[in-house]
Amino acid sequence: MVAIATRVDSLIAHSRIFWRWLGQAGVVVLGIHLGADQLDDWIAALLSRAPWAWPTADLPLVAGAWGAVAVELLLVVKIADALLLTPQEPTLSWRGWYDSRSVDAVVLPLFWGICALAGAWTVGMAVEDALAGLHAQAAFAAGVAAAALAAWRLGWSGLTRVVAGLADPRTRLRGLRWAPLLIGVGYLAARHGLPLWGWL
Amino acid sequence: MSAPRRGGVLDLALVVLVAGVCWTRTPLGGLADRVVDRYRGVERSLPSLTSYFVTGPPPEIAALAEAVIAEGPSAPPPPAPPEGAPGYPEPWRTAAAHALEDEQAVADLDALHALHGASPELTLAIYALGEEQVARAVRRARSAGEADPERYAAYRRYLAAEQARLADAAVTGTLALATVLDLGWPVDAAFAVSSDYGERVDPVTGKTRFHNGVDLAVPVGTSVHAPRDGAVSAATEDGISGRYIVLDHGHGVLTSYCHLSEHQVAAGDEVALADPIGLSGNTGRSTGPHLHYVVRVGGRTVDPASLRRPPES
């Protein structure tokens, strides 16, 4: 029985190439959403201080919410691009990262790491919410375990894949156009998506 | 890094879990719902992609606010709290009686308030979501270091999207209505209203136009006060409103003060009830000294006239 289970596990493991990217991207998308959830307020506050009168007073709020949706979907395109164009099981080395150094090589892994951690926390929250009706403390423990597993098996593997997949840049400024968006949403995900700040 | 030959089941289970959470908690999932519905030829009403964010009170709250404040003192009071019990406090009590469709809502809020002794905002969320969900979300907001973790806007993002949507109308609508009902008056109530809210002949253009606030007949230099605590979201000027100030009282409630001669606050300042914010004037498109006072709820204007309390004798 154990041998069969091990064989099935191994077979599924060999098919990772087809589906693991979905989880690696998904965990980052969840982190992006936690960050973008604050972005709508920022955009609305910025727009409401514009030196012109808006046709309706709620327009900055509506524009803020749609702006956050747009940014979130735009960043999904960016992470899909960063993930799907890289080898499945790349070799990670400091030398390789150093050779590929550019704005993208610094900003993207930072953004990815923060959003993957925030996303893993969202996974933990969802597990806890789903099980809370059964046993509150067990649900909390299951949530923590799910968050840790998602961060390790999907967050970390996605991060190493993205870092190792960084192509040699034609210019060190590669990624400069995306950097403000990645830094902004990454900051918000770090500020509102990590269950750390309350302890510090 | 060679491909690990173990952990396939674990990874697949995690991918399914993450994909499911993404589907239910992010706008990307909302977009995927639309694509799937289109592919299957199914037509159903899906929540807006912006509903994954806090978007303020429901649009119908402005009409309700207008109806409630127009009724003024003649509005039927909510049922009295049980004898000896503190009762859910005003103005949230009256707001809940009007904004929540459940006839038992006020009695339930009384009981929850007596049981938990929590803030009115938190009691409202417990009513809408249940104690456990609210406690979990507040705990998460606290872990994330949110400045005020017991505020609905701070912990909403740590709720499941469908739960948040479920609670939005009840919580944000009632809070918006309570905020409006709590507004004071920006100048001494003895000053008369010189032009009402609604359709009128514009004194400058001579055309019939909608007057989105009330004009208060105050001499230049009259002190204008904040009708409730809030933040200054604008203190600027233009050719029409002259020098004007917009205060954000939270929960989608904004008040504006136009044709001022002087600002006494700047954008970003916090103000408390009755703080002086400026001096009235005759700036912008104005035919004489007055204060144009506007109240907005969820982006729509309401007639503020009934918020004016009789002058103290």
Tab-separated table of C-alpha atoms in Angstrom, chain B residues 2-247:
chain	number	residue	atom	x	y	z
B	2	SER	CA	16.880	18.611	-9.817
B	3	ALA	CA	13.167	17.946	-9.828
B	4	PRO	CA	12.110	16.522	-6.429
B	5	ARG	CA	10.485	13.146	-6.909
B	6	ARG	CA	8.375	13.372	-3.778
B	7	GLY	CA	5.696	15.687	-2.510
B	8	GLY	CA	3.627	15.523	-5.695
B	9	VAL	CA	0.342	14.984	-3.872
B	10	LEU	CA	1.137	17.723	-1.374
B	11	ASP	CA	2.050	20.200	-4.103
B	12	LEU	CA	-1.020	19.353	-6.169
B	13	ALA	CA	-3.257	19.776	-3.132
B	14	LEU	CA	-1.646	23.165	-2.405
B	15	VAL	CA	-2.057	24.305	-6.005
B	16	VAL	CA	-5.752	23.367	-5.960
B	17	LEU	CA	-6.159	25.168	-2.629
B	18	VAL	CA	-4.373	28.314	-3.832
B	19	ALA	CA	-6.320	28.354	-7.106
B	20	GLY	CA	-9.575	28.034	-5.164
B	21	VAL	CA	-8.675	30.845	-2.777
B	22	CYS	CA	-7.641	33.042	-5.713
B	23	TRP	CA	-10.946	32.291	-7.408
B	24	THR	CA	-13.036	33.354	-4.435
B	25	ARG	CA	-10.963	36.203	-2.979
B	26	THR	CA	-9.510	38.221	-5.865
B	27	PRO	CA	-10.811	40.222	-8.833
B	28	LEU	CA	-8.892	37.750	-11.033
B	29	GLY	CA	-11.317	35.085	-9.790
B	30	GLY	CA	-14.222	37.438	-10.556
B	31	LEU	CA	-12.854	37.799	-14.078
B	32	ALA	CA	-12.491	34.014	-14.369
B	33	ASP	CA	-16.147	33.652	-13.288
B	34	ARG	CA	-17.192	35.913	-16.143
B	35	VAL	CA	-15.092	34.004	-18.674
B	36	VAL	CA	-16.509	30.662	-17.522
B	37	ASP	CA	-20.090	31.997	-17.586
B	38	ARG	CA	-19.586	33.322	-21.084
B	39	TYR	CA	-18.120	30.026	-22.252
B	40	ARG	CA	-21.024	28.097	-20.729
B	41	GLY	CA	-23.600	30.607	-21.977
B	42	VAL	CA	-24.793	31.251	-18.419
B	43	GLU	CA	-26.170	34.671	-17.500
B	44	ARG	CA	-26.111	35.509	-13.821
B	45	SER	CA	-25.521	38.619	-11.800
B	46	LEU	CA	-21.949	38.659	-10.536
B	47	PRO	CA	-20.539	41.131	-8.021
B	48	SER	CA	-18.522	43.958	-9.540
B	49	LEU	CA	-14.751	43.493	-9.706
B	50	THR	CA	-14.506	46.508	-7.411
B	51	SER	CA	-16.503	44.703	-4.706
B	52	TYR	CA	-13.250	42.977	-3.683
B	53	PHE	CA	-12.246	46.338	-2.218
B	54	VAL	CA	-13.883	48.567	0.396
B	55	THR	CA	-16.018	50.866	-1.738
B	56	GLY	CA	-18.029	52.868	0.774
B	57	PRO	CA	-21.726	52.769	1.628
B	58	PRO	CA	-24.288	51.366	-0.842
B	59	PRO	CA	-25.614	53.990	-3.311
B	60	GLU	CA	-29.177	53.800	-1.994
B	61	ILE	CA	-28.029	55.061	1.421
B	62	ALA	CA	-28.145	58.702	0.214
B	63	ALA	CA	-31.885	58.447	-0.528
B	64	LEU	CA	-32.466	56.767	2.831
B	65	ALA	CA	-30.397	59.409	4.626
B	66	GLU	CA	-32.398	62.146	2.943
B	67	ALA	CA	-35.678	60.508	3.957
B	68	VAL	CA	-34.556	60.034	7.557
B	69	ILE	CA	-33.188	63.544	8.058
B	70	ALA	CA	-36.214	65.052	6.300
B	71	GLU	CA	-38.464	63.323	8.829
B	72	GLY	CA	-36.383	65.004	11.532
B	73	PRO	CA	-37.881	64.926	15.031
B	74	SER	CA	-41.154	63.523	13.631
B	75	ALA	CA	-39.434	60.262	12.661
B	76	PRO	CA	-40.712	57.326	14.717
B	77	PRO	CA	-38.097	56.537	17.361
B	78	PRO	CA	-36.569	53.055	17.385
B	79	PRO	CA	-37.954	50.667	20.019
B	80	ALA	CA	-36.708	51.447	23.512
B	81	PRO	CA	-33.941	49.259	24.964
B	82	PRO	CA	-34.855	46.751	27.684
B	83	GLU	CA	-35.293	48.408	31.057
B	84	GLY	CA	-32.038	48.754	32.962
B	85	ALA	CA	-29.900	47.760	29.953
B	86	PRO	CA	-27.569	50.371	28.401
B	87	GLY	CA	-29.042	49.866	24.907
B	88	TYR	CA	-27.299	50.317	21.609
B	89	PRO	CA	-26.307	54.011	21.616
B	90	GLU	CA	-27.497	56.855	19.416
B	91	PRO	CA	-27.100	57.832	16.604
B	92	TRP	CA	-26.240	54.261	15.542
B	93	ARG	CA	-29.501	53.066	17.093
B	94	THR	CA	-31.712	55.266	14.916
B	95	ALA	CA	-29.493	54.589	11.885
B	96	ALA	CA	-29.768	50.821	12.388
B	97	ALA	CA	-33.545	51.055	12.789
B	98	HIS	CA	-33.755	52.670	9.342
B	99	ALA	CA	-30.861	51.062	7.461
B	100	LEU	CA	-31.277	47.423	8.511
B	101	GLU	CA	-34.262	45.687	7.008
B	102	ASP	CA	-34.626	43.234	9.863
B	103	GLU	CA	-37.327	44.383	12.319
B	104	GLN	CA	-35.471	42.597	15.110
B	105	ALA	CA	-32.205	44.376	14.304
B	106	VAL	CA	-32.356	47.018	17.044
B	107	ALA	CA	-33.361	44.479	19.698
B	108	ASP	CA	-30.490	42.207	18.552
B	109	LEU	CA	-28.060	45.128	18.662
B	110	ASP	CA	-29.259	46.007	22.180
B	111	ALA	CA	-28.590	42.447	23.288
B	112	LEU	CA	-25.168	42.290	21.590
B	113	HIS	CA	-24.178	45.664	23.027
B	114	ALA	CA	-25.173	44.567	26.534
B	115	LEU	CA	-23.329	41.260	26.081
B	116	HIS	CA	-20.039	42.475	24.593
B	117	GLY	CA	-19.876	46.127	25.589
B	118	ALA	CA	-18.023	46.684	22.326
B	119	SER	CA	-17.943	49.903	20.298
B	120	PRO	CA	-21.098	50.626	18.231
B	121	GLU	CA	-19.160	49.898	15.024
B	122	LEU	CA	-17.889	46.558	16.297
B	123	THR	CA	-21.327	45.612	17.667
B	124	LEU	CA	-22.798	46.281	14.240
B	125	ALA	CA	-20.197	44.034	12.590
B	126	ILE	CA	-20.887	41.280	15.144
B	127	TYR	CA	-24.577	41.578	14.278
B	128	ALA	CA	-23.806	41.266	10.535
B	129	LEU	CA	-21.041	38.644	10.634
B	130	GLY	CA	-21.156	36.842	13.946
B	131	GLU	CA	-18.785	37.171	16.862
B	132	GLU	CA	-16.249	34.549	15.773
B	133	GLN	CA	-15.685	35.938	12.303
B	134	VAL	CA	-15.271	39.463	13.606
B	135	ALA	CA	-12.879	38.280	16.347
B	136	ARG	CA	-10.759	36.428	13.757
B	137	ALA	CA	-10.653	39.395	11.400
B	138	VAL	CA	-9.779	41.837	14.216
B	139	ARG	CA	-7.037	39.479	15.444
B	140	ARG	CA	-5.575	39.361	11.914
B	141	ALA	CA	-5.761	43.144	11.550
B	142	ARG	CA	-3.957	43.453	14.891
B	143	SER	CA	-1.249	40.994	13.745
B	144	ALA	CA	-0.778	43.027	10.585
B	145	GLY	CA	-0.238	46.130	12.719
B	146	GLU	CA	-3.324	48.041	11.537
B	147	ALA	CA	-3.562	51.325	13.441
B	148	ASP	CA	-7.179	50.814	14.521
B	149	PRO	CA	-7.904	47.085	14.118
B	150	GLU	CA	-11.470	47.337	15.418
B	151	ARG	CA	-12.526	49.595	12.545
B	152	TYR	CA	-14.495	47.750	9.837
B	153	ALA	CA	-12.436	49.361	7.060
B	154	ALA	CA	-9.246	48.037	8.727
B	155	TYR	CA	-10.256	44.406	9.189
B	156	ARG	CA	-12.550	43.959	6.163
B	157	ARG	CA	-9.635	42.819	4.000
B	158	TYR	CA	-9.016	39.901	6.355
B	159	LEU	CA	-12.539	38.543	5.841
B	160	ALA	CA	-13.471	36.139	3.051
B	161	ALA	CA	-14.686	38.181	0.056
B	162	GLU	CA	-18.222	36.802	0.117
B	163	GLN	CA	-18.551	37.466	3.869
B	164	ALA	CA	-17.262	40.995	3.416
B	165	ARG	CA	-19.776	41.627	0.652
B	166	LEU	CA	-22.533	40.236	2.848
B	167	ALA	CA	-21.651	42.613	5.687
B	168	ASP	CA	-20.897	45.680	3.547
B	169	ALA	CA	-24.440	46.929	3.048
B	170	ALA	CA	-25.420	46.473	6.708
B	171	VAL	CA	-22.245	47.875	8.236
B	172	THR	CA	-21.237	50.634	5.819
B	173	GLY	CA	-24.839	51.747	5.242
B	174	THR	CA	-25.632	52.034	8.946
B	175	LEU	CA	-22.333	53.738	9.734
B	176	ALA	CA	-22.885	56.266	6.931
B	177	LEU	CA	-26.399	57.026	8.141
B	178	ALA	CA	-25.249	57.326	11.766
B	179	THR	CA	-22.499	59.726	10.681
B	180	VAL	CA	-24.994	61.941	8.845
B	181	LEU	CA	-27.409	61.946	11.784
B	182	ASP	CA	-24.547	62.962	14.059
B	183	LEU	CA	-23.713	66.076	12.034
B	184	GLY	CA	-24.094	69.385	13.821
B	185	TRP	CA	-24.517	72.733	12.113
B	186	PRO	CA	-21.528	74.731	10.817
B	187	VAL	CA	-22.669	78.169	12.025
B	188	ASP	CA	-24.912	79.489	14.750
B	189	ALA	CA	-28.374	78.026	14.083
B	190	ALA	CA	-29.861	81.536	14.439
B	191	PHE	CA	-28.615	82.392	10.927
B	192	ALA	CA	-31.416	81.826	8.430
B	193	VAL	CA	-31.366	79.571	5.372
B	194	SER	CA	-31.530	82.027	2.450
B	195	SER	CA	-31.761	79.456	-0.346
B	196	ASP	CA	-33.021	75.894	-0.029
B	197	TYR	CA	-31.713	72.631	-1.430
B	198	GLY	CA	-33.243	71.492	-4.750
B	199	GLU	CA	-34.409	73.048	-8.007
B	200	ARG	CA	-34.204	76.846	-8.067
B	201	VAL	CA	-33.591	79.772	-10.395
B	202	ASP	CA	-29.867	80.441	-10.320
B	203	PRO	CA	-29.384	84.047	-9.114
B	204	VAL	CA	-26.381	84.517	-11.420
B	205	THR	CA	-27.470	82.817	-14.675
B	206	GLY	CA	-31.260	83.149	-14.281
B	207	LYS	CA	-31.646	79.497	-15.378
B	208	THR	CA	-33.305	76.737	-13.377
B	209	ARG	CA	-30.599	74.596	-11.807
B	210	PHE	CA	-30.282	72.083	-9.053
B	211	HIS	CA	-28.943	73.679	-5.874
B	212	ASN	CA	-26.916	70.918	-4.227
B	213	GLY	CA	-26.770	72.442	-0.737
B	214	VAL	CA	-28.254	75.200	1.376
B	215	ASP	CA	-27.204	78.862	1.489
B	216	LEU	CA	-26.886	80.330	4.969
B	217	ALA	CA	-27.227	84.104	5.284
B	218	VAL	CA	-24.108	84.928	7.282
B	219	PRO	CA	-22.082	88.164	7.176
B	220	VAL	CA	-18.491	88.081	5.914
B	221	GLY	CA	-16.105	86.929	8.647
B	222	THR	CA	-18.540	84.627	10.482
B	223	SER	CA	-16.729	81.700	12.045
B	224	VAL	CA	-17.513	78.346	10.382
B	225	HIS	CA	-17.181	75.258	12.586
B	226	ALA	CA	-16.739	71.549	11.900
B	227	PRO	CA	-20.146	69.869	12.411
B	228	ARG	CA	-18.407	66.641	13.446
B	229	ASP	CA	-14.869	65.314	13.726
B	230	GLY	CA	-13.155	64.428	10.457
B	231	ALA	CA	-10.243	65.137	8.154
B	232	VAL	CA	-9.791	68.065	5.777
B	233	SER	CA	-9.741	66.514	2.318
B	234	ALA	CA	-9.553	69.851	0.463
B	235	ALA	CA	-8.918	73.481	1.381
B	236	THR	CA	-8.554	75.311	-1.892
B	237	GLU	CA	-10.363	77.706	-4.253
B	238	ASP	CA	-11.828	77.944	-7.743
B	239	GLY	CA	-13.822	80.425	-9.797
B	240	ILE	CA	-17.237	79.049	-8.839
B	241	SER	CA	-17.015	77.913	-5.203
B	242	GLY	CA	-14.438	80.562	-4.274
B	243	ARG	CA	-12.406	79.533	-1.249
B	244	TYR	CA	-13.838	76.244	-0.088
B	245	ILE	CA	-13.202	73.403	2.323
B	246	VAL	CA	-14.235	69.758	2.131
B	247	LEU	CA	-14.318	67.691	5.329
